[in-house]
């Protein structure tokens, strides 16, 4: 079955760029039916959607993070990636990748296990 | 931005109880409402999509209802494994989540 796996550094220094990758296995990221996205959860807090990408490369982002976020896709590797620039301690969180259907009233039905990123010098 | 407000923020209940969690949107979202369950240290799990459709593999004691701005998640008979945090999420526009409802054992 489809699985998602996040990877990347667990520690990032303030003002630097956070970079994470989500690897899709058991299915193709090039499916025309799905968006692929990132969600984060600060310690002890709720969920925040960061942004999503379609296999063609079209993206949409949370307006509150848009100026610092870039999401890209590499269909040859069946991966998509997140870059978040100019990080501060407020960006410390568990970062999840997830899949959702491209259209219609559907939820995010497949999630990665999450990866913890700490912003600290 | 569409704001999602859940109530209550926390809830204590016993095994076998019927429990209802409410989610209100700041404007109409039709049926573009999803419910997730999250256990400590785990990723969220989709329970209900399109306000009332049960995700494959989810027990039938979970149900959802509502449309427009007011939605509910009901657990008909609480089981020990149901104690967790529940989130609503709208997919009508830029996705966002409610603040969560923590369901604890009484």
PDB file of C-alpha atoms in Angstrom:
ATOM      1  CA  UNK A   1       0.000   0.000   0.000  1.00  0.00           C
ATOM      2  CA  UNK A   2       1.024   3.623  -0.401  1.00  0.00           C
ATOM      3  CA  UNK A   3       3.519   4.873   2.163  1.00  0.00           C
ATOM      4  CA  UNK A   4       5.075   8.271   2.772  1.00  0.00           C
ATOM      5  CA  UNK A   5       8.368   8.841   4.581  1.00  0.00           C
ATOM      6  CA  UNK A   6       9.806  12.192   5.653  1.00  0.00           C
ATOM      7  CA  UNK A   7      13.548  12.757   5.878  1.00  0.00           C
ATOM      8  CA  UNK A   8      15.893  15.610   6.624  1.00  0.00           C
ATOM      9  CA  UNK A   9      17.956  17.287   9.341  1.00  0.00           C
ATOM     10  CA  UNK A  10      16.493  17.238  12.816  1.00  0.00           C
ATOM     11  CA  UNK A  11      18.279  20.418  13.866  1.00  0.00           C
ATOM     12  CA  UNK A  12      18.391  23.712  11.995  1.00  0.00           C
ATOM     13  CA  UNK A  13      19.991  26.968  13.101  1.00  0.00           C
ATOM     14  CA  UNK A  14      17.952  30.168  13.356  1.00  0.00           C
ATOM     15  CA  UNK A  15      17.857  32.224  10.137  1.00  0.00           C
ATOM     16  CA  UNK A  16      18.811  29.199   8.047  1.00  0.00           C
ATOM     17  CA  UNK A  17      16.647  27.160   5.664  1.00  0.00           C
ATOM     18  CA  UNK A  18      14.804  24.030   6.735  1.00  0.00           C
ATOM     19  CA  UNK A  19      14.805  21.336   4.033  1.00  0.00           C
ATOM     20  CA  UNK A  20      12.762  18.143   4.128  1.00  0.00           C
ATOM     21  CA  UNK A  21      11.940  15.439   1.606  1.00  0.00           C
ATOM     22  CA  UNK A  22       8.971  13.098   1.442  1.00  0.00           C
ATOM     23  CA  UNK A  23       9.506   9.815  -0.402  1.00  0.00           C
ATOM     24  CA  UNK A  24       6.441   8.083  -1.826  1.00  0.00           C
ATOM     25  CA  UNK A  25       6.499   4.279  -2.073  1.00  0.00           C
ATOM     26  CA  UNK A  26       3.893   1.769  -3.181  1.00  0.00           C
ATOM     27  CA  UNK A  27       2.420   4.193  -5.703  1.00  0.00           C
ATOM     28  CA  UNK A  28       3.272   6.970  -8.127  1.00  0.00           C
ATOM     29  CA  UNK A  29       3.550  10.627  -7.245  1.00  0.00           C
ATOM     30  CA  UNK A  30       2.591  11.309 -10.872  1.00  0.00           C
ATOM     31  CA  UNK A  31      -1.001  10.249 -10.313  1.00  0.00           C
ATOM     32  CA  UNK A  32      -3.370  12.847 -11.741  1.00  0.00           C
ATOM     33  CA  UNK A  33      -5.755  12.353  -8.828  1.00  0.00           C
ATOM     34  CA  UNK A  34      -3.745  13.673  -5.908  1.00  0.00           C
ATOM     35  CA  UNK A  35      -2.054  16.629  -4.315  1.00  0.00           C
ATOM     36  CA  UNK A  36       0.927  16.084  -2.042  1.00  0.00           C
ATOM     37  CA  UNK A  37       1.331  18.325   0.950  1.00  0.00           C
ATOM     38  CA  UNK A  38       3.112  19.319   4.129  1.00  0.00           C
ATOM     39  CA  UNK A  39       1.561  19.876   7.556  1.00  0.00           C
ATOM     40  CA  UNK A  40       3.312  20.743  10.805  1.00  0.00           C
ATOM     41  CA  UNK A  41       2.559  20.534  14.512  1.00  0.00           C
ATOM     42  CA  UNK A  42       4.491  22.552  17.102  1.00  0.00           C
ATOM     43  CA  UNK A  43       5.077  20.778  20.425  1.00  0.00           C
ATOM     44  CA  UNK A  44       1.813  20.471  22.352  1.00  0.00           C
ATOM     45  CA  UNK A  45      -0.142  22.419  19.732  1.00  0.00           C
ATOM     46  CA  UNK A  46      -2.483  21.826  16.826  1.00  0.00           C
ATOM     47  CA  UNK A  47      -2.015  21.130  13.134  1.00  0.00           C
ATOM     48  CA  UNK A  48      -1.031  23.741  10.555  1.00  0.00           C
ATOM     49  CA  UNK A  49      -1.215  23.149   6.814  1.00  0.00           C
ATOM     50  CA  UNK A  50       1.899  24.481   5.060  1.00  0.00           C
ATOM     51  CA  UNK A  51       1.227  23.860   1.371  1.00  0.00           C
ATOM     52  CA  UNK A  52       0.653  21.351  -1.408  1.00  0.00           C
ATOM     53  CA  UNK A  53       1.974  20.445  -4.856  1.00  0.00           C
ATOM     54  CA  UNK A  54       0.630  18.609  -7.883  1.00  0.00           C
ATOM     55  CA  UNK A  55       2.898  16.322  -9.906  1.00  0.00           C
ATOM     56  CA  UNK A  56       2.986  18.927 -12.676  1.00  0.00           C
ATOM     57  CA  UNK A  57       4.614  21.348 -10.253  1.00  0.00           C
ATOM     58  CA  UNK A  58       1.671  23.616  -9.524  1.00  0.00           C
ATOM     59  CA  UNK A  59       1.649  24.701  -5.892  1.00  0.00           C
ATOM     60  CA  UNK A  60      -0.459  26.451  -3.340  1.00  0.00           C
ATOM     61  CA  UNK A  61       0.664  27.662   0.035  1.00  0.00           C
ATOM     62  CA  UNK A  62      -0.647  28.805   3.374  1.00  0.00           C
ATOM     63  CA  UNK A  63      -0.771  32.618   3.021  1.00  0.00           C
ATOM     64  CA  UNK A  64       0.784  33.019   6.460  1.00  0.00           C
ATOM     65  CA  UNK A  65       3.918  31.133   5.352  1.00  0.00           C
ATOM     66  CA  UNK A  66       3.932  31.832   1.624  1.00  0.00           C
ATOM     67  CA  UNK A  67       6.834  34.277   1.659  1.00  0.00           C
ATOM     68  CA  UNK A  68       9.154  31.662   3.194  1.00  0.00           C
ATOM     69  CA  UNK A  69       7.938  28.373   1.676  1.00  0.00           C
ATOM     70  CA  UNK A  70       8.918  26.512  -1.469  1.00  0.00           C
ATOM     71  CA  UNK A  71       7.549  23.066  -2.293  1.00  0.00           C
ATOM     72  CA  UNK A  72       8.952  21.153  -5.267  1.00  0.00           C
ATOM     73  CA  UNK A  73       8.475  17.741  -6.834  1.00  0.00           C
ATOM     74  CA  UNK A  74      10.891  15.236  -8.403  1.00  0.00           C
ATOM     75  CA  UNK A  75       8.808  12.677 -10.263  1.00  0.00           C
ATOM     76  CA  UNK A  76      11.887  10.672 -11.289  1.00  0.00           C
ATOM     77  CA  UNK A  77      12.608   9.976  -7.628  1.00  0.00           C
ATOM     78  CA  UNK A  78       8.943   9.825  -6.538  1.00  0.00           C
ATOM     79  CA  UNK A  79       9.660  12.562  -4.007  1.00  0.00           C
ATOM     80  CA  UNK A  80       8.513  16.020  -3.075  1.00  0.00           C
ATOM     81  CA  UNK A  81      10.317  18.506  -0.909  1.00  0.00           C
ATOM     82  CA  UNK A  82       9.798  21.414   1.468  1.00  0.00           C
ATOM     83  CA  UNK A  83      12.049  24.397   1.982  1.00  0.00           C
ATOM     84  CA  UNK A  84      11.271  26.922   4.698  1.00  0.00           C
ATOM     85  CA  UNK A  85      13.599  29.892   4.854  1.00  0.00           C
ATOM     86  CA  UNK A  86      14.624  32.233   7.658  1.00  0.00           C
ATOM     87  CA  UNK A  87      13.518  29.852  10.388  1.00  0.00           C
ATOM     88  CA  UNK A  88      13.032  30.822  14.017  1.00  0.00           C
ATOM     89  CA  UNK A  89      12.236  28.860  17.165  1.00  0.00           C
ATOM     90  CA  UNK A  90       8.556  29.184  16.223  1.00  0.00           C
ATOM     91  CA  UNK A  91       9.216  26.793  13.317  1.00  0.00           C
ATOM     92  CA  UNK A  92      10.153  23.988  15.719  1.00  0.00           C
ATOM     93  CA  UNK A  93       7.608  21.274  15.046  1.00  0.00           C
ATOM     94  CA  UNK A  94       6.860  17.779  13.839  1.00  0.00           C
ATOM     95  CA  UNK A  95       6.573  18.001  10.057  1.00  0.00           C
ATOM     96  CA  UNK A  96       4.280  15.592   8.236  1.00  0.00           C
ATOM     97  CA  UNK A  97       3.780  14.903   4.557  1.00  0.00           C
ATOM     98  CA  UNK A  98       0.381  13.715   3.358  1.00  0.00           C
ATOM     99  CA  UNK A  99      -1.735  12.988   0.303  1.00  0.00           C
ATOM    100  CA  UNK A 100      -5.157  14.339  -0.597  1.00  0.00           C
ATOM    101  CA  UNK A 101      -7.393  14.009  -3.624  1.00  0.00           C
ATOM    102  CA  UNK A 102      -7.022  16.810  -6.137  1.00  0.00           C
ATOM    103  CA  UNK A 103     -10.677  17.752  -6.239  1.00  0.00           C
ATOM    104  CA  UNK A 104     -13.764  17.200  -4.169  1.00  0.00           C
ATOM    105  CA  UNK A 105     -14.503  17.196  -0.450  1.00  0.00           C
ATOM    106  CA  UNK A 106     -11.802  14.739   0.508  1.00  0.00           C
ATOM    107  CA  UNK A 107      -9.410  14.640   3.395  1.00  0.00           C
ATOM    108  CA  UNK A 108      -5.744  13.771   3.708  1.00  0.00           C
ATOM    109  CA  UNK A 109      -5.914  10.010   3.666  1.00  0.00           C
ATOM    110  CA  UNK A 110      -2.276   8.896   3.767  1.00  0.00           C
ATOM    111  CA  UNK A 111       0.288  10.451   6.106  1.00  0.00           C
ATOM    112  CA  UNK A 112       3.965   9.962   6.805  1.00  0.00           C
ATOM    113  CA  UNK A 113       5.030   9.178  10.365  1.00  0.00           C
ATOM    114  CA  UNK A 114       6.398  12.697  10.837  1.00  0.00           C
ATOM    115  CA  UNK A 115       9.850  14.073  11.475  1.00  0.00           C
ATOM    116  CA  UNK A 116      10.833  16.388  14.317  1.00  0.00           C
ATOM    117  CA  UNK A 117      12.684  19.553  13.424  1.00  0.00           C
ATOM    118  CA  UNK A 118      14.189  21.726  16.144  1.00  0.00           C
ATOM    119  CA  UNK A 119      15.363  25.260  15.423  1.00  0.00           C
ATOM    120  CA  UNK A 120      18.192  26.113  17.779  1.00  0.00           C
ATOM    121  CA  UNK A 121      21.711  27.452  17.708  1.00  0.00           C
TER     122      UNK A 121
ATOM    123  CA  UNK B   1      -9.622  33.008   5.849  1.00  0.00           C
ATOM    124  CA  UNK B   2     -12.147  30.478   7.100  1.00  0.00           C
ATOM    125  CA  UNK B   3     -11.829  29.898  10.845  1.00  0.00           C
ATOM    126  CA  UNK B   4     -12.664  26.510  12.351  1.00  0.00           C
ATOM    127  CA  UNK B   5     -13.770  26.362  15.975  1.00  0.00           C
ATOM    128  CA  UNK B   6     -14.162  23.090  17.844  1.00  0.00           C
ATOM    129  CA  UNK B   7     -15.970  22.494  21.093  1.00  0.00           C
ATOM    130  CA  UNK B   8     -15.304  21.400  23.651  1.00  0.00           C
ATOM    131  CA  UNK B   9     -11.530  21.761  23.836  1.00  0.00           C
ATOM    132  CA  UNK B  10     -11.384  18.772  26.155  1.00  0.00           C
ATOM    133  CA  UNK B  11     -13.823  16.131  27.256  1.00  0.00           C
ATOM    134  CA  UNK B  12     -13.825  13.372  29.864  1.00  0.00           C
ATOM    135  CA  UNK B  13     -15.889  10.277  29.183  1.00  0.00           C
ATOM    136  CA  UNK B  14     -16.134   6.600  30.071  1.00  0.00           C
ATOM    137  CA  UNK B  15     -15.932   3.457  27.977  1.00  0.00           C
ATOM    138  CA  UNK B  16     -19.347   2.829  26.452  1.00  0.00           C
ATOM    139  CA  UNK B  17     -20.397   6.503  26.481  1.00  0.00           C
ATOM    140  CA  UNK B  18     -21.815   8.297  23.470  1.00  0.00           C
ATOM    141  CA  UNK B  19     -19.708  11.355  22.680  1.00  0.00           C
ATOM    142  CA  UNK B  20     -20.289  14.303  20.350  1.00  0.00           C
ATOM    143  CA  UNK B  21     -17.721  16.874  19.238  1.00  0.00           C
ATOM    144  CA  UNK B  22     -18.765  20.012  17.402  1.00  0.00           C
ATOM    145  CA  UNK B  23     -16.961  22.015  14.721  1.00  0.00           C
ATOM    146  CA  UNK B  24     -18.152  25.373  13.432  1.00  0.00           C
ATOM    147  CA  UNK B  25     -16.856  27.180  10.342  1.00  0.00           C
ATOM    148  CA  UNK B  26     -16.795  30.974  10.135  1.00  0.00           C
ATOM    149  CA  UNK B  27     -18.547  30.784   6.740  1.00  0.00           C
ATOM    150  CA  UNK B  28     -20.297  28.112   4.722  1.00  0.00           C
ATOM    151  CA  UNK B  29     -18.062  25.259   3.577  1.00  0.00           C
ATOM    152  CA  UNK B  30     -20.809  23.053   2.146  1.00  0.00           C
ATOM    153  CA  UNK B  31     -19.747  19.491   3.045  1.00  0.00           C
ATOM    154  CA  UNK B  32     -16.000  20.113   2.721  1.00  0.00           C
ATOM    155  CA  UNK B  33     -15.296  18.978   6.278  1.00  0.00           C
ATOM    156  CA  UNK B  34     -13.040  16.183   7.464  1.00  0.00           C
ATOM    157  CA  UNK B  35     -12.351  14.636  10.879  1.00  0.00           C
ATOM    158  CA  UNK B  36      -9.074  13.179  12.108  1.00  0.00           C
ATOM    159  CA  UNK B  37      -7.982  11.220  15.159  1.00  0.00           C
ATOM    160  CA  UNK B  38      -4.490  11.682  16.560  1.00  0.00           C
ATOM    161  CA  UNK B  39      -2.843   9.631  19.274  1.00  0.00           C
ATOM    162  CA  UNK B  40       0.312  10.788  21.097  1.00  0.00           C
ATOM    163  CA  UNK B  41       3.426  10.508  18.961  1.00  0.00           C
ATOM    164  CA  UNK B  42       1.461   9.414  15.906  1.00  0.00           C
ATOM    165  CA  UNK B  43       0.326  11.022  12.662  1.00  0.00           C
ATOM    166  CA  UNK B  44      -3.308  12.037  12.338  1.00  0.00           C
ATOM    167  CA  UNK B  45      -5.668   9.422  10.906  1.00  0.00           C
ATOM    168  CA  UNK B  46      -8.559  10.338   8.623  1.00  0.00           C
ATOM    169  CA  UNK B  47     -11.869   9.165  10.084  1.00  0.00           C
ATOM    170  CA  UNK B  48     -14.587  11.024   8.189  1.00  0.00           C
ATOM    171  CA  UNK B  49     -14.468  12.939   4.894  1.00  0.00           C
ATOM    172  CA  UNK B  50     -17.087  15.041   3.128  1.00  0.00           C
ATOM    173  CA  UNK B  51     -18.754  15.642   6.506  1.00  0.00           C
ATOM    174  CA  UNK B  52     -20.398  12.226   6.771  1.00  0.00           C
ATOM    175  CA  UNK B  53     -18.497   9.622   4.724  1.00  0.00           C
ATOM    176  CA  UNK B  54     -16.657   6.984   6.714  1.00  0.00           C
ATOM    177  CA  UNK B  55     -13.068   6.437   5.602  1.00  0.00           C
ATOM    178  CA  UNK B  56     -12.295   2.840   4.669  1.00  0.00           C
ATOM    179  CA  UNK B  57     -11.322   0.719   7.659  1.00  0.00           C
ATOM    180  CA  UNK B  58     -12.749   3.085  10.274  1.00  0.00           C
ATOM    181  CA  UNK B  59     -15.175   1.456  12.743  1.00  0.00           C
ATOM    182  CA  UNK B  60     -18.857   2.222  12.229  1.00  0.00           C
ATOM    183  CA  UNK B  61     -19.196   3.641  15.756  1.00  0.00           C
ATOM    184  CA  UNK B  62     -17.732   6.828  14.273  1.00  0.00           C
ATOM    185  CA  UNK B  63     -20.143   9.046  12.349  1.00  0.00           C
ATOM    186  CA  UNK B  64     -20.242  12.598  11.075  1.00  0.00           C
ATOM    187  CA  UNK B  65     -23.014  14.988  10.179  1.00  0.00           C
ATOM    188  CA  UNK B  66     -23.652  18.572   9.181  1.00  0.00           C
ATOM    189  CA  UNK B  67     -23.288  20.960   6.274  1.00  0.00           C
ATOM    190  CA  UNK B  68     -22.790  24.648   5.786  1.00  0.00           C
ATOM    191  CA  UNK B  69     -21.202  25.909   8.986  1.00  0.00           C
ATOM    192  CA  UNK B  70     -22.084  23.390  11.705  1.00  0.00           C
ATOM    193  CA  UNK B  71     -20.731  19.870  11.943  1.00  0.00           C
ATOM    194  CA  UNK B  72     -20.554  17.058  14.496  1.00  0.00           C
ATOM    195  CA  UNK B  73     -18.462  13.966  15.055  1.00  0.00           C
ATOM    196  CA  UNK B  74     -20.184  11.280  17.117  1.00  0.00           C
ATOM    197  CA  UNK B  75     -18.694   8.189  18.685  1.00  0.00           C
ATOM    198  CA  UNK B  76     -21.622   5.939  19.534  1.00  0.00           C
ATOM    199  CA  UNK B  77     -19.970   3.751  22.175  1.00  0.00           C
ATOM    200  CA  UNK B  78     -16.486   4.746  23.310  1.00  0.00           C
ATOM    201  CA  UNK B  79     -13.819   2.081  23.224  1.00  0.00           C
ATOM    202  CA  UNK B  80     -10.488   2.255  25.098  1.00  0.00           C
ATOM    203  CA  UNK B  81      -8.603   2.908  21.848  1.00  0.00           C
ATOM    204  CA  UNK B  82     -10.741   5.983  21.081  1.00  0.00           C
ATOM    205  CA  UNK B  83      -9.136   8.166  23.732  1.00  0.00           C
ATOM    206  CA  UNK B  84      -7.177  10.605  21.604  1.00  0.00           C
ATOM    207  CA  UNK B  85      -7.293  14.131  20.179  1.00  0.00           C
ATOM    208  CA  UNK B  86      -9.753  14.871  17.376  1.00  0.00           C
ATOM    209  CA  UNK B  87      -9.404  17.588  14.747  1.00  0.00           C
ATOM    210  CA  UNK B  88     -11.784  18.930  12.156  1.00  0.00           C
ATOM    211  CA  UNK B  89     -10.383  20.340   8.903  1.00  0.00           C
ATOM    212  CA  UNK B  90     -12.029  22.249   6.086  1.00  0.00           C
ATOM    213  CA  UNK B  91     -11.038  21.594   2.480  1.00  0.00           C
ATOM    214  CA  UNK B  92     -13.359  24.192   0.906  1.00  0.00           C
ATOM    215  CA  UNK B  93     -10.567  26.730   0.533  1.00  0.00           C
ATOM    216  CA  UNK B  94      -6.999  27.014   1.855  1.00  0.00           C
ATOM    217  CA  UNK B  95      -7.000  24.014   4.203  1.00  0.00           C
ATOM    218  CA  UNK B  96      -6.992  24.607   7.919  1.00  0.00           C
ATOM    219  CA  UNK B  97      -7.769  22.739  11.091  1.00  0.00           C
ATOM    220  CA  UNK B  98      -9.753  23.287  14.225  1.00  0.00           C
ATOM    221  CA  UNK B  99      -7.802  23.626  17.454  1.00  0.00           C
ATOM    222  CA  UNK B 100      -8.512  20.045  18.525  1.00  0.00           C
ATOM    223  CA  UNK B 101     -10.606  18.261  21.142  1.00  0.00           C
ATOM    224  CA  UNK B 102      -8.792  16.105  23.659  1.00  0.00           C
ATOM    225  CA  UNK B 103     -10.886  13.109  24.706  1.00  0.00           C
ATOM    226  CA  UNK B 104      -9.791  11.709  28.043  1.00  0.00           C
ATOM    227  CA  UNK B 105     -10.818   8.787  30.194  1.00  0.00           C
ATOM    228  CA  UNK B 106     -13.082   9.716  33.104  1.00  0.00           C
TER     229      UNK B 106
END
